[in-house]
Amino acid sequence: MSATAQPTSPHVMNTYGRLPIALSHGQGCRVWDTNGRAYLDGLGGIAVNTLGHNHPELVPALQDQLTKLIHSSNYYHVPGQEKLAAKLVELSGMTNAFFCCTGLEANEAALKLARKFGHEKGIERPEIVVYEHAFHGRSIATLSATGNPKIQAGFGPLVEGFIRVPLNDIEALKKATEGNPNVVAVFFETIQGEGGIHPMRWDYLKQVRALCDQKDWLMMIDEVQCGMGRTGKWFAHQWAGIVPDVMPLAKGLGSGVPIGAVVAGPKAANLFQPGNHGTTFGGNPLAMRAGIETIRIMEEHKLLENAATVGAHLKAALEREFSRLPGVKEIRGAGLMLGIELDRPCGVILTQACEAGLLLSVTADSVIRLVPPLILSIAEADEIVAILAPLVKAFLAEAKAA
Ligand SMILES: *Cc1c(COP(=O)(O)O)cnc(C)c1O
């Protein structure tokens, strides 16, 4: 991000290298900055704005909710929690949900569930398997689970009790856990997002499911980024036909309203009892309404099919443009979660694309990431490629000449 870092506000902490624009409003997959310039949104607020901007069915529903109740606290029943939990249970094949506000909070709940699961089996020092390149958030526990030394630097001592393994290597997982009675869970993203759009293979997911069953471990899948329809299934692991024991969600679940959830199956659903876990804002009526309406609108407008179809079209177009270019290593991902890996750091593409009217991100230094709203049309997908192709070609040609 350093290539794009701008002097920041004197009052806002300097946590992000920001591009020199401010967005003012949006419509569908398009946003405008405060100078009236339009951009095509290939980023969706980092996989958050599922329904794009100013959705004609979401906005009135949220307005209606604002006039009724924004927040009530968890001292009382919140009917929206019942409704959204029932929907998530139906879509996931799991049994219960807990609501919070962010991805890291959902992952914290998952980590606490895993430890409680261990303690109830008499394991005093539970250990959780995590993965290279993983990203699970920036709290002390979730950054300890994250597989990126840059995110951990300066924040030690890290939380203990994690065992790290490489992706898609069942023998490595077996070896790393061999004879260790303290292992309680395996925790990973179906498609790593921040780590550079690295998918777990479907056959590997099945092998991990079988191993977790055999060893009585929890299979915990962080679907914060790849879930909520992004790959064309409600949850990316469903492509492998498996069901996890614990599944954190956030990002796309509320179409932009902050919301997180952890969904659990029978092995983990009853571990928390009153007093074990909670959060003040979690499950508030406004966020619940956002989640309920997001899913309703996704079903009504067949947005899973759209993500799959438009995503396949976009990936094919990217492959046509890029796959034979020297300097392009790989095009990865599923549905509307795609990454183009170059053979060199390419942070500058973020700035160049923005100047050309396209919002996207560059992650893991050299991966151009596209996670647009799930309402993206074929024409908009073509427009993304039309803007991006000349930029990437010029970037690679220039870097080679230098
Ligand atoms: C973004 C992300 C998180 C963290 O979510 P926050 O809402 O930023 O705390 C966790 N896991 C994955 C896979 C993510 O992509």
mmCIF file with all atom_site columns, C-alpha atoms and ligand atoms in Angstrom, residues 102-104 107 135-137 189 194 222 224-225 251, ligand 1:
data_model
loop_
_atom_site.group_PDB
_atom_site.id
_atom_site.type_symbol
_atom_site.label_atom_id
_atom_site.label_alt_id
_atom_site.label_comp_id
_atom_site.label_asym_id
_atom_site.label_entity_id
_atom_site.label_seq_id
_atom_site.pdbx_PDB_ins_code
_atom_site.Cartn_x
_atom_site.Cartn_y
_atom_site.Cartn_z
_atom_site.occupancy
_atom_site.B_iso_or_equiv
_atom_site.pdbx_formal_charge
_atom_site.auth_seq_id
_atom_site.auth_comp_id
_atom_site.auth_asym_id
_atom_site.auth_atom_id
_atom_site.pdbx_PDB_model_num
ATOM   1  C CA . THR A 1 102 ? -17.701 -7.565  12.311 1.00 0.00 ? 102 THR A CA 1
ATOM   2  C CA . GLY A 1 103 ? -15.660 -10.373 10.825 1.00 0.00 ? 103 GLY A CA 1
ATOM   3  C CA . LEU A 1 104 ? -13.022 -10.424 13.520 1.00 0.00 ? 104 LEU A CA 1
ATOM   4  C CA . ASN A 1 107 ? -13.884 -15.249 14.298 1.00 0.00 ? 107 ASN A CA 1
ATOM   5  C CA . PHE A 1 135 ? -6.429  -13.647 7.245  1.00 0.00 ? 135 PHE A CA 1
ATOM   6  C CA . HIS A 1 136 ? -8.865  -13.717 10.146 1.00 0.00 ? 136 HIS A CA 1
ATOM   7  C CA . GLY A 1 137 ? -8.863  -10.129 11.453 1.00 0.00 ? 137 GLY A CA 1
ATOM   8  C CA . GLU A 1 189 ? -11.088 -19.702 4.658  1.00 0.00 ? 189 GLU A CA 1
ATOM   9  C CA . GLU A 1 194 ? -6.576  -10.961 1.839  1.00 0.00 ? 194 GLU A CA 1
ATOM   10 C CA . ASP A 1 222 ? -14.196 -18.486 7.878  1.00 0.00 ? 222 ASP A CA 1
ATOM   11 C CA . VAL A 1 224 ? -16.453 -13.784 6.033  1.00 0.00 ? 224 VAL A CA 1
ATOM   12 C CA . GLN A 1 225 ? -15.290 -12.850 2.518  1.00 0.00 ? 225 GLN A CA 1
ATOM   13 C CA . LYS A 1 251 ? -18.834 -8.579  5.110  1.00 0.00 ? 251 LYS A CA 1
HETATM 14 C C1 . LIG B 2 .   ? -12.299 -9.097  6.248  1.00 0.00 ? 1   LIG B C1 1
HETATM 15 C C2 . LIG B 2 .   ? -12.077 -10.432 6.832  1.00 0.00 ? 1   LIG B C2 1
HETATM 16 C C3 . LIG B 2 .   ? -12.066 -10.629 8.225  1.00 0.00 ? 1   LIG B C3 1
HETATM 17 C C4 . LIG B 2 .   ? -12.143 -9.487  9.204  1.00 0.00 ? 1   LIG B C4 1
HETATM 18 O O1 . LIG B 2 .   ? -13.360 -8.822  9.120  1.00 0.00 ? 1   LIG B O1 1
HETATM 19 P P1 . LIG B 2 .   ? -13.521 -7.396  9.845  1.00 0.00 ? 1   LIG B P1 1
HETATM 20 O O2 . LIG B 2 .   ? -14.972 -7.085  9.670  1.00 0.00 ? 1   LIG B O2 1
HETATM 21 O O3 . LIG B 2 .   ? -12.618 -6.462  9.103  1.00 0.00 ? 1   LIG B O3 1
HETATM 22 O O4 . LIG B 2 .   ? -13.122 -7.567  11.244 1.00 0.00 ? 1   LIG B O4 1
HETATM 23 C C5 . LIG B 2 .   ? -11.931 -11.915 8.697  1.00 0.00 ? 1   LIG B C5 1
HETATM 24 N N1 . LIG B 2 .   ? -11.818 -12.962 7.869  1.00 0.00 ? 1   LIG B N1 1
HETATM 25 C C6 . LIG B 2 .   ? -11.831 -12.810 6.530  1.00 0.00 ? 1   LIG B C6 1
HETATM 26 C C7 . LIG B 2 .   ? -11.735 -14.024 5.664  1.00 0.00 ? 1   LIG B C7 1
HETATM 27 C C8 . LIG B 2 .   ? -11.940 -11.551 5.968  1.00 0.00 ? 1   LIG B C8 1
HETATM 28 O O5 . LIG B 2 .   ? -11.922 -11.407 4.645  1.00 0.00 ? 1   LIG B O5 1
#
